[in-house]
mmCIF file of C-alpha atoms in Angstrom:
data_model
loop_
_atom_site.group_PDB
_atom_site.id
_atom_site.type_symbol
_atom_site.label_atom_id
_atom_site.label_comp_id
_atom_site.label_asym_id
_atom_site.label_seq_id
_atom_site.Cartn_x
_atom_site.Cartn_y
_atom_site.Cartn_z
ATOM 1 C CA MET A 1 -21.189 -61.037 101.479
ATOM 2 C CA PHE A 2 -23.281 -57.876 101.563
ATOM 3 C CA TYR A 3 -22.455 -54.574 103.177
ATOM 4 C CA ILE A 4 -25.234 -53.453 105.475
ATOM 5 C CA GLY A 5 -26.703 -50.984 102.955
ATOM 6 C CA ASP A 6 -26.930 -53.628 100.245
ATOM 7 C CA PHE A 7 -28.319 -56.194 102.683
ATOM 8 C CA ALA A 8 -30.977 -53.703 103.798
ATOM 9 C CA ARG A 9 -31.936 -53.064 100.163
ATOM 10 C CA VAL A 10 -32.208 -56.761 99.317
ATOM 11 C CA GLY A 11 -34.105 -57.493 102.523
ATOM 12 C CA ARG A 12 -36.412 -54.479 102.064
ATOM 13 C CA VAL A 13 -35.706 -53.047 105.523
ATOM 14 C CA SER A 14 -33.922 -49.928 106.709
ATOM 15 C CA VAL A 15 -30.278 -49.752 107.773
ATOM 16 C CA ARG A 16 -31.479 -48.230 111.033
ATOM 17 C CA MET A 17 -33.615 -51.308 111.670
ATOM 18 C CA LEU A 18 -30.649 -53.630 111.027
ATOM 19 C CA HIS A 19 -28.583 -51.621 113.529
ATOM 20 C CA HIS A 20 -31.391 -52.067 116.063
ATOM 21 C CA TYR A 21 -31.635 -55.824 115.441
ATOM 22 C CA ASP A 22 -27.876 -56.063 115.919
ATOM 23 C CA ALA A 23 -28.001 -54.058 119.174
ATOM 24 C CA ILE A 24 -30.608 -56.391 120.740
ATOM 25 C CA GLY A 25 -28.956 -59.557 119.406
ATOM 26 C CA LEU A 26 -31.837 -60.477 117.126
ATOM 27 C CA LEU A 27 -29.871 -60.407 113.858
ATOM 28 C CA CYS A 28 -26.125 -59.813 114.083
ATOM 29 C CA PRO A 29 -23.811 -59.319 111.068
ATOM 30 C CA ASP A 30 -21.799 -62.315 109.993
ATOM 31 C CA HIS A 31 -18.634 -60.226 109.889
ATOM 32 C CA VAL A 32 -17.408 -56.772 110.894
ATOM 33 C CA ASP A 33 -14.366 -55.583 108.936
ATOM 34 C CA SER A 34 -11.459 -53.549 110.259
ATOM 35 C CA THR A 35 -13.236 -50.290 109.474
ATOM 36 C CA GLY A 36 -16.335 -51.292 111.455
ATOM 37 C CA TYR A 37 -18.544 -52.003 108.438
ATOM 38 C CA ARG A 38 -21.091 -54.767 109.015
ATOM 39 C CA LEU A 39 -21.312 -57.529 106.426
ATOM 40 C CA TYR A 40 -24.018 -60.197 106.044
ATOM 41 C CA GLU A 41 -24.108 -63.570 104.334
ATOM 42 C CA ALA A 42 -27.007 -64.202 101.932
ATOM 43 C CA THR A 43 -28.135 -66.978 104.279
ATOM 44 C CA ALA A 44 -29.019 -64.275 106.856
ATOM 45 C CA LEU A 45 -31.939 -63.298 104.648
ATOM 46 C CA ALA A 46 -33.860 -66.363 105.854
ATOM 47 C CA ARG A 47 -33.711 -65.136 109.454
ATOM 48 C CA LEU A 48 -34.517 -61.566 108.402
ATOM 49 C CA ASN A 49 -37.596 -62.744 106.496
ATOM 50 C CA ARG A 50 -38.849 -64.586 109.571
ATOM 51 C CA ILE A 51 -38.251 -61.575 111.782
ATOM 52 C CA VAL A 52 -40.225 -59.269 109.498
ATOM 53 C CA ALA A 53 -43.034 -61.814 109.024
ATOM 54 C CA LEU A 54 -43.425 -62.430 112.752
ATOM 55 C CA LYS A 55 -43.306 -58.704 113.449
ATOM 56 C CA ASN A 56 -46.114 -58.201 110.944
ATOM 57 C CA LEU A 57 -48.080 -60.875 112.752
ATOM 58 C CA GLY A 58 -48.024 -58.618 115.792
ATOM 59 C CA PHE A 59 -45.313 -60.320 117.848
ATOM 60 C CA THR A 60 -42.941 -58.197 119.916
ATOM 61 C CA LEU A 61 -39.255 -58.405 119.040
ATOM 62 C CA LYS A 62 -38.671 -60.218 122.316
ATOM 63 C CA ALA A 63 -41.259 -62.827 121.349
ATOM 64 C CA VAL A 64 -39.777 -63.022 117.831
ATOM 65 C CA SER A 65 -36.363 -63.832 119.311
ATOM 66 C CA ARG A 66 -37.851 -66.583 121.460
ATOM 67 C CA ILE A 67 -39.764 -68.103 118.531
ATOM 68 C CA LEU A 68 -36.702 -68.097 116.282
ATOM 69 C CA ASP A 69 -34.619 -69.713 119.002
ATOM 70 C CA GLU A 70 -37.182 -72.530 118.984
ATOM 71 C CA SER A 71 -36.422 -73.084 115.252
ATOM 72 C CA LEU A 72 -39.829 -72.317 113.777
ATOM 73 C CA SER A 73 -40.233 -74.303 110.559
ATOM 74 C CA ALA A 74 -41.213 -72.723 107.253
ATOM 75 C CA GLU A 75 -44.508 -74.633 107.271
ATOM 76 C CA GLU A 76 -45.338 -73.473 110.794
ATOM 77 C CA LEU A 77 -44.574 -69.897 109.810
ATOM 78 C CA ARG A 78 -46.755 -70.200 106.700
ATOM 79 C CA GLY A 79 -49.581 -71.446 108.884
ATOM 80 C CA MET A 80 -49.216 -68.467 111.209
ATOM 81 C CA LEU A 81 -49.108 -66.067 108.260
ATOM 82 C CA ARG A 82 -52.249 -67.591 106.749
ATOM 83 C CA LEU A 83 -54.041 -67.241 110.073
ATOM 84 C CA ARG A 84 -52.975 -63.605 110.383
ATOM 85 C CA ARG A 85 -54.054 -62.951 106.792
ATOM 86 C CA GLU A 86 -57.522 -64.312 107.576
ATOM 87 C CA GLU A 87 -57.720 -62.113 110.664
ATOM 88 C CA LEU A 88 -56.760 -59.043 108.626
ATOM 89 C CA GLU A 89 -59.303 -59.914 105.914
ATOM 90 C CA ASP A 90 -62.028 -60.250 108.564
ATOM 91 C CA GLN A 91 -60.986 -56.928 110.068
ATOM 92 C CA LEU A 92 -61.007 -55.266 106.644
ATOM 93 C CA ALA A 93 -64.492 -56.633 105.913
ATOM 94 C CA ALA A 94 -65.745 -55.395 109.293
ATOM 95 C CA ASP A 95 -64.175 -51.971 108.761
ATOM 96 C CA THR A 96 -65.651 -51.747 105.254
ATOM 97 C CA ALA A 97 -69.113 -52.592 106.597
ATOM 98 C CA ARG A 98 -68.666 -50.071 109.409
ATOM 99 C CA LEU A 99 -67.685 -47.384 106.896
ATOM 100 C CA ALA A 100 -70.777 -48.133 104.794
ATOM 101 C CA SER A 101 -72.903 -47.814 107.942
ATOM 102 C CA VAL A 102 -71.317 -44.460 108.782
ATOM 103 C CA GLU A 103 -71.915 -43.185 105.244
ATOM 104 C CA ALA A 104 -75.550 -44.308 105.377
ATOM 105 C CA ARG A 105 -76.020 -42.573 108.732
ATOM 106 C CA LEU A 106 -74.489 -39.385 107.317
ATOM 107 C CA ARG A 107 -76.931 -39.468 104.416
ATOM 108 C CA VAL A 108 -79.798 -39.764 106.886
ATOM 109 C CA ILE A 109 -78.497 -36.794 108.878
ATOM 110 C CA GLU A 110 -78.044 -34.720 105.720
ATOM 111 C CA SER A 111 -81.628 -35.463 104.663
ATOM 112 C CA GLU A 112 -83.175 -34.331 107.970
ATOM 113 C CA GLY A 113 -85.744 -31.602 107.388
ATOM 114 C CA VAL A 114 -85.919 -32.431 103.676
ATOM 115 C CA MET A 115 -88.996 -34.041 102.190
ATOM 116 C CA PRO A 116 -88.049 -37.514 100.941
ATOM 117 C CA GLU A 117 -88.117 -38.239 97.232
ATOM 118 C CA TYR A 118 -89.441 -41.760 97.801
ATOM 119 C CA GLU A 119 -92.930 -42.770 96.673
ATOM 120 C CA VAL A 120 -94.815 -44.671 99.356
ATOM 121 C CA THR A 121 -97.766 -46.902 98.450
ATOM 122 C CA ILE A 122 -100.355 -48.412 100.822
ATOM 123 C CA LYS A 123 -101.454 -51.875 99.743
ATOM 124 C CA SER A 124 -102.425 -55.294 101.068
ATOM 125 C CA LEU A 125 -99.971 -58.197 101.106
ATOM 126 C CA PRO A 126 -101.183 -61.724 100.307
ATOM 127 C CA ALA A 127 -100.175 -64.707 102.414
ATOM 128 C CA VAL A 128 -97.063 -66.355 101.023
ATOM 129 C CA ARG A 129 -95.633 -69.839 101.506
ATOM 130 C CA LEU A 130 -91.873 -69.811 101.902
ATOM 131 C CA ALA A 131 -88.921 -72.137 102.100
ATOM 132 C CA GLU A 132 -86.616 -70.437 104.550
ATOM 133 C CA LEU A 133 -83.473 -70.596 106.641
ATOM 134 C CA SER A 134 -82.871 -68.426 109.686
ATOM 135 C CA ALA A 135 -80.060 -67.327 111.969
ATOM 136 C CA GLU A 136 -79.353 -64.661 114.563
ATOM 137 C CA ALA A 137 -77.672 -61.293 114.034
ATOM 138 C CA ASP A 138 -76.264 -58.997 116.705
ATOM 139 C CA SER A 139 -78.525 -56.059 115.818
ATOM 140 C CA PHE A 140 -80.624 -54.421 113.097
ATOM 141 C CA GLU A 141 -77.621 -52.525 111.740
ATOM 142 C CA PRO A 142 -76.927 -53.381 108.079
ATOM 143 C CA ALA A 143 -73.356 -54.255 109.097
ATOM 144 C CA SER A 144 -74.820 -56.994 111.323
ATOM 145 C CA ILE A 145 -77.603 -58.166 108.992
ATOM 146 C CA SER A 146 -75.720 -58.483 105.692
ATOM 147 C CA PRO A 147 -73.072 -61.030 106.868
ATOM 148 C CA VAL A 148 -75.912 -63.212 108.170
ATOM 149 C CA ILE A 149 -78.566 -62.987 105.464
ATOM 150 C CA GLN A 150 -76.324 -63.349 102.418
ATOM 151 C CA PRO A 151 -74.928 -66.792 103.402
ATOM 152 C CA LEU A 152 -78.460 -67.897 104.346
ATOM 153 C CA TYR A 153 -79.717 -67.186 100.837
ATOM 154 C CA LYS A 154 -76.764 -68.991 99.270
ATOM 155 C CA GLN A 155 -77.487 -72.051 101.415
ATOM 156 C CA LEU A 156 -81.214 -71.846 100.725
ATOM 157 C CA TYR A 157 -80.948 -71.666 96.935
ATOM 158 C CA THR A 158 -78.344 -74.446 96.952
ATOM 159 C CA ALA A 159 -80.728 -76.652 98.963
ATOM 160 C CA LEU A 160 -83.658 -75.851 96.673
ATOM 161 C CA GLU A 161 -81.629 -76.622 93.551
ATOM 162 C CA ALA A 162 -80.448 -79.916 95.043
ATOM 163 C CA ALA A 163 -84.094 -80.823 95.750
ATOM 164 C CA GLY A 164 -85.159 -79.885 92.220
ATOM 165 C CA ILE A 165 -87.404 -77.065 93.475
ATOM 166 C CA SER A 166 -87.812 -73.812 91.569
ATOM 167 C CA PRO A 167 -88.910 -70.704 93.508
ATOM 168 C CA VAL A 168 -92.198 -69.219 92.307
ATOM 169 C CA GLY A 169 -91.362 -65.604 93.131
ATOM 170 C CA PRO A 170 -88.696 -63.235 94.420
ATOM 171 C CA GLY A 171 -87.056 -63.700 97.792
ATOM 172 C CA VAL A 172 -88.720 -62.421 100.965
ATOM 173 C CA ALA A 173 -86.866 -61.595 104.177
ATOM 174 C CA TYR A 174 -88.412 -60.800 107.545
ATOM 175 C CA TYR A 175 -87.154 -60.319 111.074
ATOM 176 C CA GLU A 176 -87.905 -61.019 114.727
ATOM 177 C CA ALA A 177 -86.658 -58.883 117.607
ATOM 178 C CA LEU A 178 -85.003 -60.977 120.329
ATOM 179 C CA ASP A 179 -83.852 -60.225 123.857
ATOM 180 C CA GLY A 180 -80.710 -58.148 124.246
ATOM 181 C CA GLY A 181 -81.183 -56.316 120.964
ATOM 182 C CA ARG A 182 -80.428 -59.396 118.862
ATOM 183 C CA VAL A 183 -82.424 -60.226 115.742
ATOM 184 C CA ARG A 184 -83.558 -63.451 114.131
ATOM 185 C CA VAL A 185 -83.114 -63.115 110.381
ATOM 186 C CA HIS A 186 -85.386 -65.158 108.120
ATOM 187 C CA ALA A 187 -84.283 -65.604 104.505
ATOM 188 C CA GLY A 188 -87.043 -67.114 102.392
ATOM 189 C CA CYS A 189 -88.391 -67.557 98.893
ATOM 190 C CA PRO A 190 -91.874 -68.549 97.647
ATOM 191 C CA ILE A 191 -92.369 -72.210 96.746
ATOM 192 C CA PRO A 192 -95.184 -74.374 95.301
ATOM 193 C CA ASP A 193 -97.815 -75.661 97.724
ATOM 194 C CA SER A 194 -96.682 -79.231 97.109
ATOM 195 C CA VAL A 195 -93.249 -78.700 98.712
ATOM 196 C CA ARG A 196 -92.678 -80.025 102.223
ATOM 197 C CA ASP A 197 -89.799 -79.449 104.654
ATOM 198 C CA GLY A 198 -86.359 -80.507 103.426
ATOM 199 C CA GLU A 199 -82.981 -78.967 104.137
ATOM 200 C CA PHE A 200 -85.006 -75.876 105.023
ATOM 201 C CA ASP A 201 -88.150 -74.886 106.911
ATOM 202 C CA VAL A 202 -91.501 -74.296 105.213
ATOM 203 C CA VAL A 203 -93.612 -71.484 106.685
ATOM 204 C CA THR A 204 -96.577 -69.379 105.633
ATOM 205 C CA LEU A 205 -96.336 -65.645 106.180
ATOM 206 C CA PRO A 206 -99.847 -64.380 106.959
ATOM 207 C CA ALA A 207 -101.608 -61.847 104.780
ATOM 208 C CA VAL A 208 -101.297 -58.194 105.774
ATOM 209 C CA LYS A 209 -104.365 -55.967 105.427
ATOM 210 C CA GLN A 210 -102.380 -52.751 105.059
ATOM 211 C CA ALA A 211 -98.692 -52.201 104.445
ATOM 212 C CA ALA A 212 -96.751 -49.054 103.638
ATOM 213 C CA THR A 213 -94.337 -49.954 100.859
ATOM 214 C CA LEU A 214 -91.351 -48.164 99.391
ATOM 215 C CA ILE A 215 -88.864 -49.100 96.667
ATOM 216 C CA HIS A 216 -85.223 -49.078 97.761
ATOM 217 C CA ARG A 217 -82.619 -49.072 95.007
ATOM 218 C CA GLY A 218 -79.068 -50.220 95.637
ATOM 219 C CA THR A 219 -77.255 -52.398 98.118
ATOM 220 C CA MET A 220 -79.009 -53.250 101.375
ATOM 221 C CA ASP A 221 -75.921 -52.019 103.217
ATOM 222 C CA ASN A 222 -77.284 -48.538 102.423
ATOM 223 C CA VAL A 223 -80.928 -49.257 103.252
ATOM 224 C CA MET A 224 -81.091 -47.057 106.367
ATOM 225 C CA PRO A 225 -82.127 -43.817 104.569
ATOM 226 C CA SER A 226 -84.989 -45.711 102.890
ATOM 227 C CA VAL A 227 -86.085 -47.317 106.155
ATOM 228 C CA GLN A 228 -86.157 -43.975 107.934
ATOM 229 C CA ALA A 229 -87.892 -42.235 105.011
ATOM 230 C CA LEU A 230 -90.630 -44.871 105.234
ATOM 231 C CA ALA A 231 -90.892 -44.361 109.010
ATOM 232 C CA ARG A 232 -91.213 -40.578 108.576
ATOM 233 C CA TRP A 233 -93.924 -41.040 105.934
ATOM 234 C CA ILE A 234 -95.883 -43.415 108.189
ATOM 235 C CA ASP A 235 -95.774 -40.911 111.038
ATOM 236 C CA ALA A 236 -96.581 -37.882 108.861
ATOM 237 C CA ASN A 237 -99.610 -39.586 107.269
ATOM 238 C CA ALA A 238 -101.353 -40.684 110.468
ATOM 239 C CA PHE A 239 -100.406 -44.363 110.362
ATOM 240 C CA THR A 240 -98.943 -46.547 113.099
ATOM 241 C CA SER A 241 -96.431 -49.315 112.469
ATOM 242 C CA GLN A 242 -97.787 -52.764 113.281
ATOM 243 C CA GLY A 243 -94.553 -54.732 113.224
ATOM 244 C CA LEU A 244 -91.190 -55.188 111.608
ATOM 245 C CA ASN A 245 -90.954 -54.627 107.873
ATOM 246 C CA ARG A 246 -90.515 -57.327 105.280
ATOM 247 C CA GLU A 247 -88.167 -57.068 102.317
ATOM 248 C CA LEU A 248 -89.218 -58.241 98.867
ATOM 249 C CA TYR A 249 -86.183 -58.656 96.610
ATOM 250 C CA LEU A 250 -87.552 -57.648 93.221
ATOM 251 C CA ASP A 251 -84.160 -57.572 91.532
ATOM 252 C CA TYR A 252 -81.540 -58.876 93.912
ATOM 253 C CA GLY A 253 -78.303 -60.401 92.697
ATOM 254 C CA MET A 254 -79.447 -60.404 89.066
ATOM 255 C CA SER A 255 -76.923 -57.652 88.403
ATOM 256 C CA GLU A 256 -73.292 -57.864 89.416
ATOM 257 C CA ASP A 257 -73.544 -54.222 90.494
ATOM 258 C CA PRO A 258 -75.277 -54.052 93.923
ATOM 259 C CA GLU A 259 -76.288 -50.459 93.173
ATOM 260 C CA GLN A 260 -78.676 -51.858 90.540
ATOM 261 C CA TRP A 261 -80.557 -54.084 93.023
ATOM 262 C CA VAL A 262 -84.227 -53.281 93.697
ATOM 263 C CA THR A 263 -85.946 -54.102 96.995
ATOM 264 C CA GLU A 264 -89.470 -53.295 98.179
ATOM 265 C CA LEU A 265 -89.717 -52.486 101.887
ATOM 266 C CA GLN A 266 -93.095 -53.575 103.264
ATOM 267 C CA GLU A 267 -94.150 -52.397 106.738
ATOM 268 C CA PRO A 268 -97.534 -53.415 108.230
ATOM 269 C CA VAL A 269 -99.476 -50.337 109.367
ATOM 270 C CA ALA A 270 -102.823 -49.262 110.807
ATOM 271 C CA SER A 271 -104.556 -45.935 110.149
ATOM 272 C CA ASN A 272 -105.007 -43.529 113.069
ATOM 273 C CA ARG A 273 -107.947 -41.851 111.352
#
């Protein structure tokens, strides 16, 4: 048997917590000696492990007691732990994306009043025939776009490879504004004229007479400063935006380091002069 201090050490909990579990009848000592010391059998560790696991899942101690009284099996507990792990991973991913968005917004704020270092080029864009997949995102925020567009490209390139089709240029993404602030995300890549619809749609993006273009370097999660720098340039140089920008992925995914990715932002414009 273990004295309470040793049992707490082996079970990786505090003595104070074991006293509390005893007081509410959740985990009582197997024996109390004549001096009042609490002693626990090693078999009590199984119940302690379940208590701690269920607590970490977010259950109240009252709910934990009820679940344990219903003799939760090890497999059922593992299933609940796996589910909670997935929830925590999703939360961590969302928080990480939110942090990246905050950092990007801070960079934009810090650059206010400072002339951008980006080089903007006005050029025409040829029509391009694309194989594409599309889906909806909640908003234009990078934290909403990235979780949608990245799986689309994985699915698209898998479908093209299965069909024996090789892209004839870098990927092109474009967007449509929907009601309620939602966005339809189109993930495409250029294909030969001979290709017809398969496990993807085939569309032709029309030519653009004039587009303001800017090279963004790094992950698209941090694209906001580049997008706003392009918008400021368009306004300062007497142009008017004629629609949502396209993204041409010049070097996307070729490097394992997202900070090495290169994307050309292409926004259709008209001159005010």
